[in-house]
Tab-separated table of C-alpha atoms in Angstrom:
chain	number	residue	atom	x	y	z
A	29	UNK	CA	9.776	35.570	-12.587
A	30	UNK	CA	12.127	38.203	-11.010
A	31	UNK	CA	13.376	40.670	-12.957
A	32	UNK	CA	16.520	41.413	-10.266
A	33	UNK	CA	17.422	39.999	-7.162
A	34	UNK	CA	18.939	42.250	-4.961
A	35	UNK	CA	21.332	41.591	-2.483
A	36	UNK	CA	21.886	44.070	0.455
A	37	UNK	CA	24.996	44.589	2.656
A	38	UNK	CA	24.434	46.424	5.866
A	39	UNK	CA	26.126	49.413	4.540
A	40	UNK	CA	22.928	50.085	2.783
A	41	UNK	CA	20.725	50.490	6.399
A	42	UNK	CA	23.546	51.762	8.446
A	43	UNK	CA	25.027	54.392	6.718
A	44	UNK	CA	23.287	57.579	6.822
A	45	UNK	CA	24.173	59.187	3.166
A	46	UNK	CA	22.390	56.057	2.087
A	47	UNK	CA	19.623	54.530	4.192
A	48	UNK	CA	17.834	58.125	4.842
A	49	UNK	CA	16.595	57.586	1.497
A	50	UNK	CA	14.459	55.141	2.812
A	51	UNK	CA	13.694	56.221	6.428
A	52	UNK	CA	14.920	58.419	9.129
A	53	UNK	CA	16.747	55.181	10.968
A	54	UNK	CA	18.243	52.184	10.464
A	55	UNK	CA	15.511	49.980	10.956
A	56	UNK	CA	12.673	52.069	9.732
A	57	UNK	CA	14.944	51.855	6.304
A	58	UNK	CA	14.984	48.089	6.361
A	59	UNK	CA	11.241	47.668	7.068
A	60	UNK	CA	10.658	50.680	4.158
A	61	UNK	CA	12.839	48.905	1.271
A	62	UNK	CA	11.087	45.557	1.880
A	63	UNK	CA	7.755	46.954	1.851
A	64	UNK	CA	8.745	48.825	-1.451
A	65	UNK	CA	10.014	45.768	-2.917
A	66	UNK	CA	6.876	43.742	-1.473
A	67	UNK	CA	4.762	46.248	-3.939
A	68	UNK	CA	6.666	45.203	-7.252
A	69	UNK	CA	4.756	42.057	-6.820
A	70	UNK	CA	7.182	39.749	-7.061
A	71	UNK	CA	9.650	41.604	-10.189
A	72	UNK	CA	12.504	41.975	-7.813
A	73	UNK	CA	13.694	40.199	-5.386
A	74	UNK	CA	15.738	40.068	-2.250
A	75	UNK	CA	18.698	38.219	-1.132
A	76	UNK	CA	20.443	38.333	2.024
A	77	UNK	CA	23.181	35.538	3.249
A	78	UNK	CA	22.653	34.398	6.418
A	79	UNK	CA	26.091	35.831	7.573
A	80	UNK	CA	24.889	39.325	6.993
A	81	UNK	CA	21.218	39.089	8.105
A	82	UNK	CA	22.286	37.974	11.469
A	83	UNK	CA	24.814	41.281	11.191
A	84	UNK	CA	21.798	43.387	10.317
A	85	UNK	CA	20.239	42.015	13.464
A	86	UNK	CA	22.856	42.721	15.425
A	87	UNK	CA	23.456	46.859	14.427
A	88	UNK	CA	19.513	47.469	14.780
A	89	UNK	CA	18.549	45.829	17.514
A	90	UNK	CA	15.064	47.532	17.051
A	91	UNK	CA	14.223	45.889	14.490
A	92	UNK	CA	11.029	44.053	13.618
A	93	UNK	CA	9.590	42.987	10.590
A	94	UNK	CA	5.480	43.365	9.664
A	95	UNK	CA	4.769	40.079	7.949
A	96	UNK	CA	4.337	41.649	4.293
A	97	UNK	CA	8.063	42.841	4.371
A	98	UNK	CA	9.502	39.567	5.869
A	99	UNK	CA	7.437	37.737	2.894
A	100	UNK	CA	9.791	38.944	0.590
A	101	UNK	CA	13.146	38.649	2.229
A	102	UNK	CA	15.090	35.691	1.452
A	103	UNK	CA	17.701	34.527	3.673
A	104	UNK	CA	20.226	32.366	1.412
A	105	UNK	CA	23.944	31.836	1.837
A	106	UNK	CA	25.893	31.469	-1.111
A	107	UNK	CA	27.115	27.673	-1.545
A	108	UNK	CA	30.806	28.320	-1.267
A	109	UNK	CA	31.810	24.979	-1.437
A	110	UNK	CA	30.354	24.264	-4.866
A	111	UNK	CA	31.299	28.398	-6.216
A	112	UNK	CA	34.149	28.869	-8.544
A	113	UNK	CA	35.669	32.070	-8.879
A	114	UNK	CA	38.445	33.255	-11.266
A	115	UNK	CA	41.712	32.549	-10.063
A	116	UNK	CA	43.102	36.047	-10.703
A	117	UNK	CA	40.670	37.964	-8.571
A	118	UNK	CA	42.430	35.849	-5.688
A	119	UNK	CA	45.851	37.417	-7.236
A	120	UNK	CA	44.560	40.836	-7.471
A	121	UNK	CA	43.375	40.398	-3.975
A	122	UNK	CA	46.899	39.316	-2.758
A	123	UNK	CA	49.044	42.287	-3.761
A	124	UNK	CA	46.479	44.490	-2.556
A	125	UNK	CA	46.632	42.598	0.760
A	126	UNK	CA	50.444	42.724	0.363
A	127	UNK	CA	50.681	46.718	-0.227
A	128	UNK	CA	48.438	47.320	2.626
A	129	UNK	CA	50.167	45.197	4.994
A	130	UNK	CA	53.427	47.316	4.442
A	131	UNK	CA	51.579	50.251	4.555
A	132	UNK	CA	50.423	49.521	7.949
A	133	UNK	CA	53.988	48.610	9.370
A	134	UNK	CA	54.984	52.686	7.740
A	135	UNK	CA	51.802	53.609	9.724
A	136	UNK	CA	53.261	51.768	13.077
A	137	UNK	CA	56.720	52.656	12.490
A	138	UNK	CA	55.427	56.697	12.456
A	139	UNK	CA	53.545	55.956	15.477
A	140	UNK	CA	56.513	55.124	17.602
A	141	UNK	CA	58.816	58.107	16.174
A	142	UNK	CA	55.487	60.457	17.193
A	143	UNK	CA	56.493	59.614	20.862
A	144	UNK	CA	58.771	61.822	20.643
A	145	UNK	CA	56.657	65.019	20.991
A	146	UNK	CA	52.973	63.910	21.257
A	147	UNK	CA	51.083	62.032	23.869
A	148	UNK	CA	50.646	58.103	23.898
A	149	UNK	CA	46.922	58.389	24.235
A	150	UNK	CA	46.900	60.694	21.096
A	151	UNK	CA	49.596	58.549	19.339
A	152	UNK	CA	47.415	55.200	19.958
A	153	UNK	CA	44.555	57.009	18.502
A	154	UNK	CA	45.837	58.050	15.245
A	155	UNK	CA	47.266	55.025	15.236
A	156	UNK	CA	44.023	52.563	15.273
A	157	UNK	CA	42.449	55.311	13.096
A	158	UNK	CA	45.607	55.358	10.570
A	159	UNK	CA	46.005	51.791	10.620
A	160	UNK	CA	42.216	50.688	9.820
A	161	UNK	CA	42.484	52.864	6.705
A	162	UNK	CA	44.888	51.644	5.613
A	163	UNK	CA	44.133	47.838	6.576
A	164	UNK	CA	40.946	47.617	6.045
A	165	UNK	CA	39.094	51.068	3.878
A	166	UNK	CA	38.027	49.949	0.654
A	167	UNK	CA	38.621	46.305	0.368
A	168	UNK	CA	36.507	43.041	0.660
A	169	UNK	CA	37.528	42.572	4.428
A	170	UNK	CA	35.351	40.383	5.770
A	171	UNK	CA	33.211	37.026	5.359
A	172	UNK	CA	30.072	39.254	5.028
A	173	UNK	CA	31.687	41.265	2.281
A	174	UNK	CA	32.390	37.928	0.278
A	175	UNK	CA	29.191	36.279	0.992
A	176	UNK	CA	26.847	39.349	-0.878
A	177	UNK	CA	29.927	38.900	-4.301
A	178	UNK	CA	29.296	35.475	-3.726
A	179	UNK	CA	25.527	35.087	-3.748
A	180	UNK	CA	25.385	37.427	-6.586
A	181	UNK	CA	28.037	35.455	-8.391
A	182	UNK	CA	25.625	32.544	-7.754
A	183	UNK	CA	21.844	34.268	-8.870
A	184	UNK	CA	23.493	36.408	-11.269
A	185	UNK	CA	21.909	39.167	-8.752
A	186	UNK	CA	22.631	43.267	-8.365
A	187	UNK	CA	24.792	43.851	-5.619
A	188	UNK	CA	23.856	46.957	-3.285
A	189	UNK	CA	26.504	48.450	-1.300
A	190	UNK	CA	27.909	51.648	-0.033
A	191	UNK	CA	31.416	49.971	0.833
A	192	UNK	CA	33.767	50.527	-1.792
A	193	UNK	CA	35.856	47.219	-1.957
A	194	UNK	CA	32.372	45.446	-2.408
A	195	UNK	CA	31.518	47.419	-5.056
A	196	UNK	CA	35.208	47.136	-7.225
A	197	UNK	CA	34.931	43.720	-6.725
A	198	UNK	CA	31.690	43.178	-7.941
A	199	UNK	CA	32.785	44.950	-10.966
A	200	UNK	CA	35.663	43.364	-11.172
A	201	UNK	CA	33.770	40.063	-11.585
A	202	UNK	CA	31.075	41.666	-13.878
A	203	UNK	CA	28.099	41.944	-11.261
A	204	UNK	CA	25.802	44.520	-11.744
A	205	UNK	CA	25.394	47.411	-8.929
A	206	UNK	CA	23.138	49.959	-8.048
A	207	UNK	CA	24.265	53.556	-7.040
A	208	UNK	CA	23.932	53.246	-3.482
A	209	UNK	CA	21.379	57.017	-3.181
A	210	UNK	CA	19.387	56.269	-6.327
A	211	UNK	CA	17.845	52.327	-4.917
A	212	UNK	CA	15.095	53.901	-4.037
A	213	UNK	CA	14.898	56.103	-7.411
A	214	UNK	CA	15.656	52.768	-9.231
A	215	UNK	CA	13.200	50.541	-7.678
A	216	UNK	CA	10.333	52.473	-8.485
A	217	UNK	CA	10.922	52.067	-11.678
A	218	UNK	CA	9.949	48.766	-11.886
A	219	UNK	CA	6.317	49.022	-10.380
A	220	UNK	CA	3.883	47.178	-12.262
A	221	UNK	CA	1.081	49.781	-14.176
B	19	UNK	CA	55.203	10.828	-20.999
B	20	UNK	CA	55.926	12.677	-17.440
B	21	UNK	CA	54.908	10.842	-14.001
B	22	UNK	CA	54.832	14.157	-12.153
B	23	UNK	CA	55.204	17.755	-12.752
B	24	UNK	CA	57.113	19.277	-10.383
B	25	UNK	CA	56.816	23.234	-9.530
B	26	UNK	CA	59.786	24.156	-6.768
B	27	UNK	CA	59.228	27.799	-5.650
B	28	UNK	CA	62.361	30.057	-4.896
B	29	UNK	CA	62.537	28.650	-0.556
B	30	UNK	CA	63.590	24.883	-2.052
B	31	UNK	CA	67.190	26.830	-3.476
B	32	UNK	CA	67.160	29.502	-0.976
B	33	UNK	CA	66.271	27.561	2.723
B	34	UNK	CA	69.656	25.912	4.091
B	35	UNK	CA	67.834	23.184	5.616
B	36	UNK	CA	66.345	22.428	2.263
B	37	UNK	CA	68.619	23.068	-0.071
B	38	UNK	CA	71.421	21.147	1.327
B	39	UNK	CA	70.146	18.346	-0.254
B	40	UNK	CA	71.752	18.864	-3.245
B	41	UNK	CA	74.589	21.153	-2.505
B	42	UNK	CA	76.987	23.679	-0.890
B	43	UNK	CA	75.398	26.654	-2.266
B	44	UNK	CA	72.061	27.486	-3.158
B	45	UNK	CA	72.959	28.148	-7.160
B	46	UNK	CA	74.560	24.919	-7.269
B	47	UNK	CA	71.546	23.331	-5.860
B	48	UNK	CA	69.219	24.623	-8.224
B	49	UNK	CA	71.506	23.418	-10.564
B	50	UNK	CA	72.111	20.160	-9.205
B	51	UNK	CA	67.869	19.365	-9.240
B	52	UNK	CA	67.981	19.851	-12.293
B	53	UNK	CA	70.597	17.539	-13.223
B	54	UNK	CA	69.299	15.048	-11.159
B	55	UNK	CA	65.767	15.787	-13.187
B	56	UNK	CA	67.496	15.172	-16.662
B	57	UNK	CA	68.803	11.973	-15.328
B	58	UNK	CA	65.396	10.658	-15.265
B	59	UNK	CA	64.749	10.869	-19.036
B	60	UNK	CA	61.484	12.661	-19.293
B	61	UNK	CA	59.851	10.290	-16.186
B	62	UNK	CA	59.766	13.628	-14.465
B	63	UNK	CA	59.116	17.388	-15.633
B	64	UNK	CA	59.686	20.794	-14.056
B	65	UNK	CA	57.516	24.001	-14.202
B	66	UNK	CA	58.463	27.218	-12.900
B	67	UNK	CA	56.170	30.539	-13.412
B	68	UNK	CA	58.039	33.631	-14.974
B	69	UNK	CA	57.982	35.618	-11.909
B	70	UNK	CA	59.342	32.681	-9.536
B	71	UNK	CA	62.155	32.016	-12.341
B	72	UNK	CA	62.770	35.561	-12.321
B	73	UNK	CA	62.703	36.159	-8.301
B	74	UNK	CA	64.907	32.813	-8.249
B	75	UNK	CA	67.505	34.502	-10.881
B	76	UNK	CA	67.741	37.521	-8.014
B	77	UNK	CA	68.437	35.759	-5.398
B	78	UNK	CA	71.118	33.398	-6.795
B	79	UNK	CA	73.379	36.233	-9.216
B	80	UNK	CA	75.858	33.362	-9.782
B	81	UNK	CA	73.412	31.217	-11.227
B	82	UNK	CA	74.230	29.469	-14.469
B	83	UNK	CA	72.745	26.735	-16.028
B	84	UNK	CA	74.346	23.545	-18.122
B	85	UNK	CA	72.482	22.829	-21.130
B	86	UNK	CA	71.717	19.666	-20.036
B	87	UNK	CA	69.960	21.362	-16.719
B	88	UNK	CA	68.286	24.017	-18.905
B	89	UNK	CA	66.950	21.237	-21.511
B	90	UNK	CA	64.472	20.367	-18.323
B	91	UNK	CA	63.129	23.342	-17.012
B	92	UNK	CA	60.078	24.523	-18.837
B	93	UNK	CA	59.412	28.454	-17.526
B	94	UNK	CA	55.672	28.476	-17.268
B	95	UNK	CA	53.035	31.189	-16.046
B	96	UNK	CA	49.705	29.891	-14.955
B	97	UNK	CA	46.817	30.522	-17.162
B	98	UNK	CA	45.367	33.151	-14.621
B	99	UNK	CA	42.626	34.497	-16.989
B	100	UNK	CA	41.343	30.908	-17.779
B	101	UNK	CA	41.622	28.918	-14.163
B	102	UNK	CA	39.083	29.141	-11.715
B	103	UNK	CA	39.436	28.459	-7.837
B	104	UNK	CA	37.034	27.220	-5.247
B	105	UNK	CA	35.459	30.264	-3.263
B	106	UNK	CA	35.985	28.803	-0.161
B	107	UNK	CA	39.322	29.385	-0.506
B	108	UNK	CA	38.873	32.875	-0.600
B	109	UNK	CA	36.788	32.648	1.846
B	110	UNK	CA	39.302	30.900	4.202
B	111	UNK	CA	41.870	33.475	3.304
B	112	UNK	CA	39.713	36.512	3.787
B	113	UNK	CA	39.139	35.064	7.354
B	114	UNK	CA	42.804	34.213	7.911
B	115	UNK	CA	44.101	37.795	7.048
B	116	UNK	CA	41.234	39.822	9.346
B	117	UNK	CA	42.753	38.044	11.814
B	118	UNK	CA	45.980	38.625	11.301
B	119	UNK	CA	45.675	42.636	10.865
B	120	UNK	CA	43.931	42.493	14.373
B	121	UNK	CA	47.293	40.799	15.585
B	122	UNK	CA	49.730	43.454	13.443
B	123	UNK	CA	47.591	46.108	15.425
B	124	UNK	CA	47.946	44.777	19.037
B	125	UNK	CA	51.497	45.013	17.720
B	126	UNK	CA	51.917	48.026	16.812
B	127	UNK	CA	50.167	49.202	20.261
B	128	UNK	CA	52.462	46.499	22.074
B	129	UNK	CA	55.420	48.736	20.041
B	130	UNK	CA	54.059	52.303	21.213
B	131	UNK	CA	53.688	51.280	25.114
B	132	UNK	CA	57.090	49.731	25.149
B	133	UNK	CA	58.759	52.784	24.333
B	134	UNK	CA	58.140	54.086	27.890
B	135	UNK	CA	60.888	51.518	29.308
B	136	UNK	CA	63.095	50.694	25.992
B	137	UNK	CA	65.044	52.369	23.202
B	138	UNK	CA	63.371	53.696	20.231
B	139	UNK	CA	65.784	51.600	18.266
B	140	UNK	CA	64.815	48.474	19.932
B	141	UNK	CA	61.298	49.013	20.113
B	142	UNK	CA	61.513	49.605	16.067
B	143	UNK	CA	63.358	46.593	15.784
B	144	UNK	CA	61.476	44.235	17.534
B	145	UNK	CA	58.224	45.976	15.504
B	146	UNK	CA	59.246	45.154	12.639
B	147	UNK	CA	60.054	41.526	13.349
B	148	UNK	CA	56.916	40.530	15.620
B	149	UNK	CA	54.476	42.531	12.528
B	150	UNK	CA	56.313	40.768	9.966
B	151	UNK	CA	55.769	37.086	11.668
B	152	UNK	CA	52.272	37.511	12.480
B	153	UNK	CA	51.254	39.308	8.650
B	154	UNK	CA	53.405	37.591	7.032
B	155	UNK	CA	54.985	34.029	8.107
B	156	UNK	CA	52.464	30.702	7.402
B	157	UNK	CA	50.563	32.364	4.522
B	158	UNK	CA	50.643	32.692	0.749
B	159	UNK	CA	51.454	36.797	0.660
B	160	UNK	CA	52.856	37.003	-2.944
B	161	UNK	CA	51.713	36.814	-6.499
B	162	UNK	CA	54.742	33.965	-6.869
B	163	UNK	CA	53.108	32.054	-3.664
B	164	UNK	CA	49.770	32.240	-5.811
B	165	UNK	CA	51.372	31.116	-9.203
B	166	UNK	CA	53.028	28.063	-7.493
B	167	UNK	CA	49.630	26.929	-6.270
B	168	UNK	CA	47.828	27.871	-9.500
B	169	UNK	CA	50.551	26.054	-12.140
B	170	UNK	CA	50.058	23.129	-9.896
B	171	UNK	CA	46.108	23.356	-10.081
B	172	UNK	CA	46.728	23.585	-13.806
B	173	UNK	CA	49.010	21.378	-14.553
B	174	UNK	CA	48.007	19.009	-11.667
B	175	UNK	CA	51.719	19.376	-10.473
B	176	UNK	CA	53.444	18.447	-7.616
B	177	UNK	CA	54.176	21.330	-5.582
B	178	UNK	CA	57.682	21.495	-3.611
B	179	UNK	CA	57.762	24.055	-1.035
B	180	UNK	CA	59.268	24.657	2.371
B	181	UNK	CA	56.831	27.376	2.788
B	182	UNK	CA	54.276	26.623	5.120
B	183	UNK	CA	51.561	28.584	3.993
B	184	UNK	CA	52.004	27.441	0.223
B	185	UNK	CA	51.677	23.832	1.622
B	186	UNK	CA	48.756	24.625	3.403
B	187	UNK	CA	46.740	26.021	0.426
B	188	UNK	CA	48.367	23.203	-1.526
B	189	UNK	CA	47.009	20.763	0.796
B	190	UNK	CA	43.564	22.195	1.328
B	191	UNK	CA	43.186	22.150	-2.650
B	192	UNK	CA	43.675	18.647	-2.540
B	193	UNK	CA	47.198	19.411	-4.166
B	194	UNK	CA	50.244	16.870	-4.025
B	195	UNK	CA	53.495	18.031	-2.142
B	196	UNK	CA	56.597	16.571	-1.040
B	197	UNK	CA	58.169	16.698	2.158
B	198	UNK	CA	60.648	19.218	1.228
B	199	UNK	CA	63.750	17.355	2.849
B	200	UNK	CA	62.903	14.259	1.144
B	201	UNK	CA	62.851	15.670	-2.383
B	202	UNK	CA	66.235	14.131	-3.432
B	203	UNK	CA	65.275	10.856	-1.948
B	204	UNK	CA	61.590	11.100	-3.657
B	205	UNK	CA	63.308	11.971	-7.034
B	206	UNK	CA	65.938	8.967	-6.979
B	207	UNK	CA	62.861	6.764	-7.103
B	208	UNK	CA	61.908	7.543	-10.035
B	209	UNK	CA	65.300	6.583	-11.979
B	210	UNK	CA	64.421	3.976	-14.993
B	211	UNK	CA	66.337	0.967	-14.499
C-alpha cells in the first residue's frame, strides 16, 4: 500500500531553485527522483496526467528513462468528467480572472502613453513581460495546472509544485503539498529500515 | 407547488431588445415580470441571488416595486459552500480564458503599432473596446454570472439570460433556458384557466 502518491508538475524538473536538488539538469532530475522513489519499495508513489507527461517530454527532450525508474511512474489523467469540485473555487477563480483582466488593459493602456518617449521595441517588451505577470503569474493557467489539482483531488495525493497558483489552489481545496526544495529531504524519510 | 423556477439576471431588464417585452423602460419591465409572475398563482416562482438583486437595484434607481410584484420575488444566494460543479467545467473555462489573454495581448500589440499612423486618443479608444470584446463578451466574467448558473444548478431553475456566455455554461450543464425574447410568450402559457 502507498503511503503518498505524488504528483509532479514540470515546475519541479524545470526550474532550477528546485530540480538541482535532484540533479544538475532537467532530465538527470527526473531520472534521479524516480529512482529515489523506486527505492521506497513501493511506500510512495507517482502520478503524472498524461497532459503533463507529454509536457515533460517536450521541455527535456533528452530524456530517457532506465527501466527501474519508468517502473514506478504512473501516467493517469484525472477523470474530469466524473470529478466534482466545489462550486466556490470556480467563484474565487472568476474574480481573480476578472481583476487580472483589468489589470492587463492598465498594463496596455501604459504601454501606448510610453510611446511617447521610449522606443516601440522597448515598449512591446515591457509590455509582453508586464502583461504575462499580470495575466498569467500565480494562477492555475493552464489545463496542465488543473489536471495535477485534479488527480490529487481524485487519489487524495500530495501535490508537488513550484508554481504558486498550483500550490494556493491545492490548499484551497485541502490537498496536501510538499515544499518544493525539501522533496528530496522529505522522501528520504520514508525509506524502509 | 411551482412548475419552474425562474432566475432572470440583470441583461433581461437592462437589454432593449429584451426587455421590451414587457415595457417602455427597463424598471417598469422588471416590474411588469413580475406582475405577470403573480398572475400565475404560484404555477411559477422567481429567484434572484443578493448580488444580482443588488446590481439590478443600481442600474434601475427608479425602481419600485408593488406589493403584489414583491410578494413573488424570493432574493436568494446560492449555497456556494455546499454545491459542487463538474470539473470539466473548469476545465473548459480554464481553456477558454488562456485563449482569450493570448487575444487581449495581440491587442494590446495591435494598439502600440497603430500609434505610428493614428491618434493616441483613438488608438486608446479602440483598445479599450477590441480588449474588452475579446476578454470579456461570450463568457461568464462575474461572481453574479456564476450565481445565476449556480441558483439554477441548485434549485434546478430555469435560467433567463440574454447573455451569451451564461447560456452557454447553462447549456453545457444540462441547464434549462428560455429564448430570452420569448419569455413573455413562454410565461403566458402557464396561466391556470
Amino acid at each position: 500500500m502507498e503511503k503518498e502518491k505524488l504528483i509532479p508538475d514540470t515546475s519541479i524538473f524545470t526550474n532550477p531553485d528546485v530540480y538541482r536538488q535532484f540533479g544538475e539538469e532537467p532530465h538527470l532530475a527526473f531520472q534521479t527522483f524516480l529512482l529515489l522513489v523506486a527505492e521506497l519499495e513501493g511506500e510512495v508513489g507517482v502520478y503524472l496526467p498524461t497532459s503533463v507527461f507529454e509536457e515533460l517530454k517536450r521541455m527535456l527532450p533528452q530524456l530517457k528513462l532506465p527501466p527501474r525508474a519508468r517502473s514506478v511512474l504512473k501516467v493517469k489523467s484525472p477523470k474530469k468528467y466524473e470529478l466534482y469540485i466545489p462550486a466556490f473555487l470556480m467563484y474565487e477563480f472568476i474574480e481573480e480572472i476578472r481583476n487580472r483582466i483589468n489589470k492587463g488593459l492598465r498594463v496596455a493602456e501604459e504601454a501606448v502613453k510610453a510611446l511617447s518617449y521610449k522606443k516601440p521595441e522597448e515598449v512591446l517588451k515591457s509590455l509582453r513581460r508586464k502583461y504575462r505577470e499580470v495575466l498569467r503569474e500565480g494562477i492555475v493557467d493552464s489545463k496542465e495546472d488543473l489536471e495535477i489539482i485534479l488527480l490529487a483531488l481524485e487519489l487524495d495525493g500530495v501535490v508537488l509544485s513550484a508554481d504558486r497558483g498550483v500550490l494556493q489552489m491545492a490548499d484551497t481545496l485541502g490537498l496536501r503539498f510538499w515544499e518544493p526544495k525539501e522533496i528530496k529531504e522529505t522522501l528520504e524519510g520514508f525509506k524502509v529500515w
